[in-house]
Steps between C-alpha positions, in 0.01 A plus 500: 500500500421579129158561576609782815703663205235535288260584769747792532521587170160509441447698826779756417394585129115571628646719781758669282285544178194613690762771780630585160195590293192533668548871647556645193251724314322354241456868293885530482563693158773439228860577648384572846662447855271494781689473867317260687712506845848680617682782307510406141726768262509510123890630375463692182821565387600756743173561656327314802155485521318331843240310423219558673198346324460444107797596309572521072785302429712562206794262358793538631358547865652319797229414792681522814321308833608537859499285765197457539348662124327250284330634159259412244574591095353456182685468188278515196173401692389328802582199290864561596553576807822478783512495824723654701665366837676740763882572441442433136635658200331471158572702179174572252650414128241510354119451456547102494841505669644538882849417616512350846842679664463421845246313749189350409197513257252345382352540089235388343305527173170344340506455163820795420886492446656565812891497531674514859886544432724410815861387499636499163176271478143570283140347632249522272154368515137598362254327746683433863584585804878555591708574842838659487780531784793677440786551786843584445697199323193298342141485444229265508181509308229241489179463313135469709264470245575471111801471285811719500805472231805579628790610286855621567742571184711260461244263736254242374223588556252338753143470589389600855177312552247546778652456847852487336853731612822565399731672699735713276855668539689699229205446242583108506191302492458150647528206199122412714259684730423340834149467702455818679616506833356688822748678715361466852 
């Protein structure tokens, strides 16, 4: 039985991770959205602007996917990078920084401070790769390659090794993460 789980682990990160990250363009600039599927909409504080191929983000910016929208972005360089699942919500803080608001994304960075805030809670991490799900009441966020701190005020923090989750509600963080599950 363990080794099925695993199995399915294993199985689920390589489909995920490569699904995830192996359409995207490699020439992606600095603070740039590219839409690689769906409609895919950048709100600007009262403007709306469709993406339609390569877009320059700015901080502040919420990226917007539809049903069936998924979208590539750089923060500083292609050495921080998010992708986007459909009915998502992310906002762009800043050049090292995205808040997950709704949905699903996945961030990583080589080698460069990368912060994903989501639920009261930070992720930070220099050199991994991390998933985030967000839906109405709680979120859970695991860690596929690398190491990610997490840190809530008031909240020990904790360590979110590879092929490690937490599932979080009201910015409450588990005392310990638990081996990433697959949801079949």
């Amino acid at each position: 039985m363990a080794v099925k789980h695993w199995m399915a682990v294993v199985l689920a990160v390589a489909v995920l991770g490569a699904g995830a990250c192996a359409t995207g363009p490699a020439e992606l600039g600095a603070m740039q959205i590219q839409r690689a599927s769906g409609h895919v909409e950048i709100l600007r504080g009262s403007d709306s602007i469709d993406v339609s191929d390569v877009e320059g983000l700015e901080p502040g910016d919420v990226i917007v996917t539809g049903a069936t929208g998924t979208a590539h972005l750089n923060l500083a360089s292609d050495a921080q990078r998010v992708d986007i699942a459909p009915d998502s919500r992310v906002r762009v803080r800043s050049n090292s920084v995205v808040e997950g608001l709704e949905g699903s994304l996945l961030a990583r960075a080589s080698h460069a401070p990368t912060s994903v805030l989501f639920d009261g809670v930070k992720a930070e991490f220099s050199n991994a790769r991390f998933r985030l799900d967000r839906g109405f009441s709680s979120s859970r966020a695991a860690s596929y390659d690398g190491t990610v701190e997490l840190g809530s005020p008031g909240e020990t923090r904790i360590d979110l090794q590879r092929l490690y989750q937490v599932d979080v509600a009201a910015g409450d963080l588990p005392e310990h993460p638990v081996p990433y599950r697959v949801d079949e």
